[in-house]
Amino acid sequence: MNQMRFSWIALSLAGLVAGCATTPPPPPPQAVSEITGKTCTDKPDLTKAIAMTPKRKAQWHSIATNVDGLSPCLNLDGKPSNYVVYALPSAPSNHTLTIGGLYEAFRILGPLVTVLNADGQPIRTFSAERFANVGSTFGVQFRPSDDARFVLVQTNPQSAGVEVRAFETQLVTQTNYAYNPYTYGGSSYQTQYGREGATVRKFSHEGVVSVTVQAVAGKIGLPNEK
């Protein structure tokens, strides 16, 4: 009887341990230096522009857009370039925009940023010297003019695959699991630690476009809103 009870407890413990086991997360994505197998257009589709105006009134709004193999692409000087279009809020000049590629583990979306008017014609572009590290984004910060209606962000074929080396201090958050053999249960907890070291990333045709919109006065799209 004792032997059977011991076997049942052992099997129960084995089942609990197996149940707590988790599939390790996939490795971080690598940089994509070439776009293949896509049919690209000469003009962006403005009808699918992502609104910069939040659904609820706010002075500050953040957007993160994934750019991947399913994203549309443009012909840029004979080379393909993935893109995403954003629709500016009302009273565009009342906003400060920060737009660029988000830093990931091994890559950064290499951005080109162009401001368009209501007809989709370019009215402002940014040279390479204007791009800088802005928080966790490699991008530009600016205030659009009142005749601006859209912002086109596309990947840069000239920089795709180019390495970016830097020395960084990172705050790493790790989730752990503590098992209690007396209660046959457990709980998860988080730990944080700092890490310094050299990093190597590459500019990529795929990644995340980061957009931050901030109203100078009032709310986004509502300059007179208190």
Coordinates of C-alpha atoms in Angstrom, one line a residue:
M1 CA 0.0 0.0 0.0
N2 CA 2.8 2.4 0.9
Q3 CA 4.6 1.5 -2.2
M4 CA 1.5 2.3 -4.3
R5 CA 1.0 5.6 -2.5
F6 CA 4.6 6.5 -3.1
S7 CA 4.3 5.7 -6.8
W8 CA 1.1 7.9 -7.1
I9 CA 2.9 10.8 -5.4
A10 CA 5.9 10.4 -7.7
L11 CA 3.7 10.4 -10.8
S12 CA 1.8 13.4 -9.5
L13 CA 5.0 15.4 -9.0
A14 CA 6.2 14.4 -12.4
G15 CA 3.0 15.6 -13.9
L16 CA 3.2 18.9 -12.1
V17 CA 6.8 19.5 -13.2
A18 CA 5.9 18.6 -16.8
G19 CA 2.9 21.0 -16.6
C20 CA 5.1 23.8 -15.4
A21 CA 7.6 23.3 -18.2
T22 CA 7.3 26.0 -20.9
T23 CA 8.4 26.0 -24.5
P24 CA 11.4 28.4 -24.8
P25 CA 10.6 31.6 -26.7
P26 CA 11.8 31.8 -30.3
P27 CA 15.1 33.6 -30.9
P28 CA 14.9 37.3 -31.7
P29 CA 14.4 38.0 -35.5
Q30 CA 17.4 38.7 -37.6
A31 CA 17.8 41.6 -40.0
V32 CA 16.4 41.3 -43.5
S33 CA 18.8 42.9 -46.0
E34 CA 16.9 42.1 -49.2
I35 CA 13.2 42.1 -50.4
T36 CA 12.4 39.3 -52.8
G37 CA 9.2 37.8 -54.3
K38 CA 7.1 41.0 -54.0
T39 CA 5.3 43.1 -56.5
C40 CA 5.9 46.8 -55.6
T41 CA 4.0 49.9 -56.7
D42 CA 5.2 53.4 -57.6
K43 CA 2.9 55.2 -55.2
P44 CA 1.8 54.4 -51.6
D45 CA -1.8 53.4 -50.9
L46 CA -3.1 56.3 -48.8
T47 CA -6.5 54.6 -48.2
K48 CA -4.8 52.3 -45.7
A49 CA -3.1 55.0 -43.7
I50 CA -3.0 54.4 -40.0
A51 CA -4.5 57.2 -37.9
M52 CA -2.2 59.0 -35.5
T53 CA -5.2 60.4 -33.6
P54 CA -6.2 58.1 -30.7
K55 CA -9.7 57.0 -30.1
R56 CA -9.8 58.7 -26.8
K57 CA -8.7 62.3 -26.2
A58 CA -5.1 62.4 -25.1
Q59 CA -2.1 64.7 -25.2
W60 CA 0.3 61.9 -26.0
H61 CA 0.0 58.8 -28.1
S62 CA 2.3 56.0 -29.2
I63 CA 2.0 53.6 -32.1
A64 CA 4.1 50.6 -33.0
T65 CA 3.6 49.0 -36.4
N66 CA 5.2 45.7 -37.5
V67 CA 6.7 45.7 -41.0
D68 CA 7.3 42.2 -42.4
G69 CA 7.1 40.0 -45.4
L70 CA 3.4 40.8 -45.9
S71 CA 3.8 44.6 -45.8
P72 CA 3.3 46.5 -49.1
C73 CA 6.3 47.8 -50.9
L74 CA 7.3 50.7 -53.2
N75 CA 9.8 51.0 -56.0
L76 CA 12.5 53.2 -54.8
D77 CA 15.2 54.0 -57.5
G78 CA 14.7 50.6 -59.0
K79 CA 14.9 48.8 -55.6
P80 CA 12.0 47.5 -53.4
S81 CA 11.2 49.2 -50.1
N82 CA 8.6 48.2 -47.5
Y83 CA 6.4 51.0 -46.3
V84 CA 3.6 52.1 -44.0
V85 CA 1.6 55.3 -44.1
Y86 CA 0.2 57.3 -41.3
A87 CA -2.6 59.9 -41.3
L88 CA -1.8 63.1 -39.4
P89 CA -4.2 64.6 -36.8
S90 CA -6.2 67.8 -37.4
A91 CA -4.1 70.9 -37.0
P92 CA -0.9 69.1 -37.9
S93 CA 1.5 71.9 -36.8
N94 CA 0.2 71.6 -33.2
H95 CA 2.0 68.3 -32.8
T96 CA 5.6 67.1 -32.3
L97 CA 6.3 63.8 -34.0
T98 CA 9.0 61.2 -33.2
I99 CA 9.2 58.6 -36.0
G100 CA 11.7 55.9 -36.8
G101 CA 12.8 52.3 -36.4
L102 CA 12.6 50.6 -33.0
Y103 CA 15.8 49.0 -31.6
E104 CA 15.4 45.2 -31.5
A105 CA 17.9 42.6 -30.3
F106 CA 19.7 42.2 -33.6
R107 CA 18.2 44.7 -35.9
I108 CA 16.8 48.2 -36.5
L109 CA 14.3 49.0 -39.2
G110 CA 16.2 51.4 -41.4
P111 CA 13.7 54.2 -42.0
L112 CA 13.2 56.9 -44.6
V113 CA 10.6 59.5 -43.6
T114 CA 8.6 61.6 -46.0
V115 CA 5.8 64.1 -45.3
L116 CA 3.0 64.1 -47.9
N117 CA 0.2 66.6 -48.7
A118 CA -3.5 65.7 -49.3
D119 CA -2.6 64.5 -52.9
G120 CA 0.1 62.2 -51.7
Q121 CA 2.9 64.5 -53.0
P122 CA 6.1 64.8 -51.0
I123 CA 6.5 68.2 -49.3
R124 CA 9.3 67.3 -46.8
T125 CA 12.1 64.8 -46.6
F126 CA 14.8 64.2 -44.1
S127 CA 18.5 63.8 -44.8
A128 CA 20.6 61.1 -43.1
E129 CA 22.1 63.8 -40.8
R130 CA 18.7 64.4 -39.3
F131 CA 18.3 60.8 -38.0
A132 CA 19.5 60.2 -34.4
N133 CA 19.0 58.0 -31.4
V134 CA 15.8 59.2 -29.7
G135 CA 15.1 56.9 -26.7
S136 CA 14.6 53.4 -28.1
T137 CA 14.1 54.7 -31.7
F138 CA 16.5 55.6 -34.5
G139 CA 14.5 58.3 -36.2
V140 CA 13.6 62.0 -36.6
Q141 CA 11.7 64.4 -34.5
F142 CA 9.8 67.3 -36.1
R143 CA 6.6 69.4 -36.3
P144 CA 4.7 69.1 -39.5
S145 CA 3.3 72.1 -41.4
D146 CA -0.5 72.7 -41.7
D147 CA -0.6 71.5 -45.3
A148 CA 0.8 68.1 -44.3
R149 CA -1.7 65.2 -44.3
F150 CA 0.3 62.0 -44.3
V151 CA 3.7 60.6 -43.2
L152 CA 5.3 57.9 -45.3
V153 CA 7.8 55.6 -43.5
Q154 CA 9.7 53.2 -45.8
T155 CA 12.7 51.1 -45.5
N156 CA 16.0 52.3 -46.9
P157 CA 17.6 49.9 -49.5
Q158 CA 20.9 51.7 -49.1
S159 CA 21.3 51.0 -45.4
A160 CA 19.7 47.5 -45.2
G161 CA 22.3 45.0 -44.0
V162 CA 24.7 47.7 -42.7
E163 CA 26.0 47.0 -39.2
V164 CA 25.5 49.4 -36.3
R165 CA 27.8 49.0 -33.4
A166 CA 27.2 50.7 -30.0
F167 CA 28.0 50.3 -26.3
E168 CA 24.8 50.2 -24.2
T169 CA 23.5 49.9 -20.7
Q170 CA 20.4 47.7 -20.6
L171 CA 17.8 46.9 -17.9
V172 CA 16.9 43.3 -18.3
T173 CA 13.6 41.9 -16.8
Q174 CA 13.5 38.1 -16.2
T175 CA 10.5 36.0 -15.3
N176 CA 11.2 33.1 -12.9
Y177 CA 9.1 30.3 -11.4
A178 CA 9.4 29.0 -7.9
Y179 CA 8.1 25.5 -7.2
N180 CA 6.9 24.5 -3.7
P181 CA 7.1 20.7 -3.1
Y182 CA 4.9 20.8 0.0
T183 CA 1.9 22.4 -1.7
Y184 CA 2.6 20.9 -5.2
G185 CA 2.2 24.4 -6.6
G186 CA 4.3 27.5 -7.1
S187 CA 4.3 31.1 -8.3
S188 CA 6.1 33.3 -10.7
Y189 CA 8.2 36.3 -9.9
Q190 CA 10.3 38.9 -11.8
T191 CA 13.9 40.0 -11.3
Q192 CA 15.7 42.9 -12.9
Y193 CA 19.4 43.4 -13.5
G194 CA 21.6 45.8 -15.4
R195 CA 23.8 44.7 -18.3
E196 CA 26.5 46.7 -20.2
G197 CA 28.3 45.8 -23.3
A198 CA 28.9 46.2 -27.0
T199 CA 26.0 45.5 -29.3
V200 CA 25.9 44.8 -33.0
R201 CA 22.7 45.4 -34.9
K202 CA 21.9 45.6 -38.6
F203 CA 19.6 47.9 -40.5
S204 CA 16.7 45.9 -41.8
H205 CA 13.8 45.9 -44.3
E206 CA 11.7 44.4 -41.6
G207 CA 11.1 45.4 -38.0
V208 CA 9.0 47.9 -36.0
V209 CA 8.1 51.5 -36.9
S210 CA 7.7 53.5 -33.7
V211 CA 5.6 56.7 -33.7
T212 CA 5.1 59.1 -30.9
V213 CA 2.6 62.0 -31.2
Q214 CA 2.4 64.8 -28.7
A215 CA 0.1 67.8 -28.8
V216 CA 1.8 71.1 -28.1
A217 CA -1.5 72.6 -26.9
G218 CA -4.7 70.9 -26.0
K219 CA -5.2 67.4 -27.1
I220 CA -4.1 65.5 -30.2
G221 CA -6.2 66.8 -33.1
L222 CA -8.0 69.2 -30.7
P223 CA -5.7 72.2 -30.1
N224 CA -8.4 74.1 -28.1
E225 CA -9.4 71.1 -25.9
K226 CA -8.7 71.7 -22.2

